[in-house]
């Protein structure tokens, strides 16, 4: 379920009530007791108490579509000389979007992300004007979008998006960050 940014507690409670997670909006608002709860995508069971819902929303265990990309992280996972693997952006995206909601599974795989990055057009991937020519020249290599996904927190990745849609969303929003950073 998706909770949009800047959602009031009353609206938050109504979304949860409509989804059958809690019994009433009022019970949720009372249980939240004025706390600021995060927006984003969550995987919550239905028919739980309002207090349990608040507790689950405050923790990270039920949040999906959320990840933090550190500076300098590459798209691909890499094995170091010590035998430890550093997960790449694609592996992190696959993990962050993996959801099993009552028998329905959502999310993208590393293979789907690599395929989309390698073969989709620059417009389908949301490549900014300043990067279109070099990215187009490297069609067929998924690493052609290396450096176009900005580091930082990504709190609302939609697990229902296809690999192409997810990459376009990330690259487009990254471009806004890059422009703001100069």
Short mmCIF file of N, CA and C in Angstrom, two decimals, residues 69-73 75 89 125-131 135 144-152 154 167-182:
data_model
loop_
_atom_site.label_atom_id
_atom_site.label_comp_id
_atom_site.label_asym_id
_atom_site.label_seq_id
_atom_site.Cartn_x
_atom_site.Cartn_y
_atom_site.Cartn_z
N UNK A 69 21.33 4.79 -1.26
CA UNK A 69 22.44 4.50 -2.16
C UNK A 69 23.63 5.35 -1.72
N UNK A 70 24.70 4.69 -1.27
CA UNK A 70 25.89 5.47 -0.86
C UNK A 70 26.62 6.05 -2.07
N UNK A 71 27.36 7.11 -1.84
CA UNK A 71 28.15 7.72 -2.92
C UNK A 71 29.15 6.72 -3.47
N UNK A 72 29.33 6.73 -4.77
CA UNK A 72 30.33 5.90 -5.42
C UNK A 72 29.91 4.47 -5.68
N UNK A 73 28.71 4.08 -5.28
CA UNK A 73 28.26 2.70 -5.50
C UNK A 73 27.99 2.49 -6.99
N UNK A 75 26.54 0.11 -10.37
CA UNK A 75 25.33 -0.63 -10.69
C UNK A 75 25.46 -2.11 -10.34
N UNK A 89 23.83 -1.22 -7.06
CA UNK A 89 22.53 -0.53 -7.09
C UNK A 89 21.43 -1.45 -7.60
N UNK A 125 14.17 5.54 -20.82
CA UNK A 125 14.91 5.52 -19.56
C UNK A 125 14.97 6.88 -18.87
N UNK A 126 14.44 7.92 -19.52
CA UNK A 126 14.45 9.26 -18.93
C UNK A 126 15.83 9.88 -18.86
N UNK A 127 16.69 9.53 -19.81
CA UNK A 127 18.06 10.04 -19.81
C UNK A 127 18.01 11.54 -20.09
N UNK A 128 18.67 12.35 -19.25
CA UNK A 128 18.65 13.80 -19.48
C UNK A 128 19.37 14.17 -20.78
N UNK A 129 19.03 15.31 -21.34
CA UNK A 129 19.60 15.75 -22.61
C UNK A 129 21.12 15.71 -22.62
N UNK A 130 21.74 16.14 -21.52
CA UNK A 130 23.19 16.23 -21.47
C UNK A 130 23.89 14.87 -21.53
N UNK A 131 23.14 13.76 -21.31
CA UNK A 131 23.76 12.43 -21.32
C UNK A 131 23.25 11.54 -22.45
N UNK A 135 25.07 7.84 -23.86
CA UNK A 135 24.29 6.66 -23.46
C UNK A 135 23.82 5.91 -24.70
N UNK A 144 25.86 1.53 -19.32
CA UNK A 144 25.79 2.85 -19.98
C UNK A 144 25.07 3.89 -19.12
N UNK A 145 24.31 3.44 -18.14
CA UNK A 145 23.62 4.40 -17.26
C UNK A 145 24.37 4.61 -15.94
N UNK A 146 25.58 4.07 -15.85
CA UNK A 146 26.41 4.24 -14.64
C UNK A 146 26.55 5.72 -14.33
N UNK A 147 26.32 6.08 -13.08
CA UNK A 147 26.46 7.46 -12.64
C UNK A 147 25.23 8.32 -12.84
N UNK A 148 24.16 7.78 -13.44
CA UNK A 148 22.95 8.58 -13.67
C UNK A 148 21.90 8.41 -12.57
N UNK A 149 22.18 7.52 -11.62
CA UNK A 149 21.30 7.37 -10.46
C UNK A 149 22.04 7.99 -9.27
N UNK A 150 21.45 9.03 -8.72
CA UNK A 150 22.09 9.81 -7.66
C UNK A 150 22.14 9.04 -6.34
N UNK A 151 23.20 9.29 -5.57
CA UNK A 151 23.25 8.71 -4.23
C UNK A 151 22.23 9.41 -3.33
N UNK A 152 21.94 8.76 -2.22
CA UNK A 152 21.03 9.35 -1.25
C UNK A 152 19.88 8.42 -0.96
N UNK A 154 16.16 7.07 -1.18
CA UNK A 154 15.02 6.94 -2.08
C UNK A 154 13.93 6.25 -1.27
N UNK A 167 13.69 2.53 -13.55
CA UNK A 167 14.91 3.23 -13.96
C UNK A 167 14.60 4.64 -14.45
N UNK A 168 13.53 4.79 -15.22
CA UNK A 168 13.17 6.12 -15.71
C UNK A 168 12.85 7.05 -14.53
N UNK A 169 12.11 6.54 -13.57
CA UNK A 169 11.76 7.34 -12.40
C UNK A 169 13.02 7.76 -11.64
N UNK A 170 13.92 6.81 -11.39
CA UNK A 170 15.15 7.11 -10.65
C UNK A 170 16.06 8.07 -11.42
N UNK A 171 16.24 7.84 -12.71
CA UNK A 171 17.12 8.69 -13.50
C UNK A 171 16.54 10.10 -13.63
N UNK A 172 15.24 10.21 -13.84
CA UNK A 172 14.61 11.53 -13.95
C UNK A 172 14.70 12.30 -12.64
N UNK A 173 14.42 11.63 -11.53
CA UNK A 173 14.51 12.31 -10.24
C UNK A 173 15.96 12.59 -9.86
N UNK A 174 16.88 11.73 -10.29
CA UNK A 174 18.30 11.99 -10.05
C UNK A 174 18.75 13.23 -10.78
N UNK A 175 18.26 13.43 -12.00
CA UNK A 175 18.65 14.61 -12.76
C UNK A 175 18.24 15.89 -12.03
N UNK A 176 17.09 15.87 -11.39
CA UNK A 176 16.65 17.03 -10.59
C UNK A 176 17.66 17.27 -9.46
N UNK A 177 18.10 16.19 -8.81
CA UNK A 177 19.10 16.33 -7.74
C UNK A 177 20.41 16.87 -8.29
N UNK A 178 20.85 16.31 -9.43
CA UNK A 178 22.13 16.76 -10.01
C UNK A 178 22.09 18.25 -10.35
N UNK A 179 20.97 18.70 -10.93
CA UNK A 179 20.83 20.12 -11.28
C UNK A 179 20.85 20.99 -10.02
N UNK A 180 20.20 20.51 -8.96
CA UNK A 180 20.18 21.27 -7.70
C UNK A 180 21.58 21.34 -7.08
N UNK A 181 22.36 20.28 -7.27
CA UNK A 181 23.72 20.24 -6.73
C UNK A 181 24.71 21.01 -7.58
N UNK A 182 24.29 21.36 -8.78
CA UNK A 182 25.17 22.10 -9.67
C UNK A 182 26.06 21.20 -10.46
#
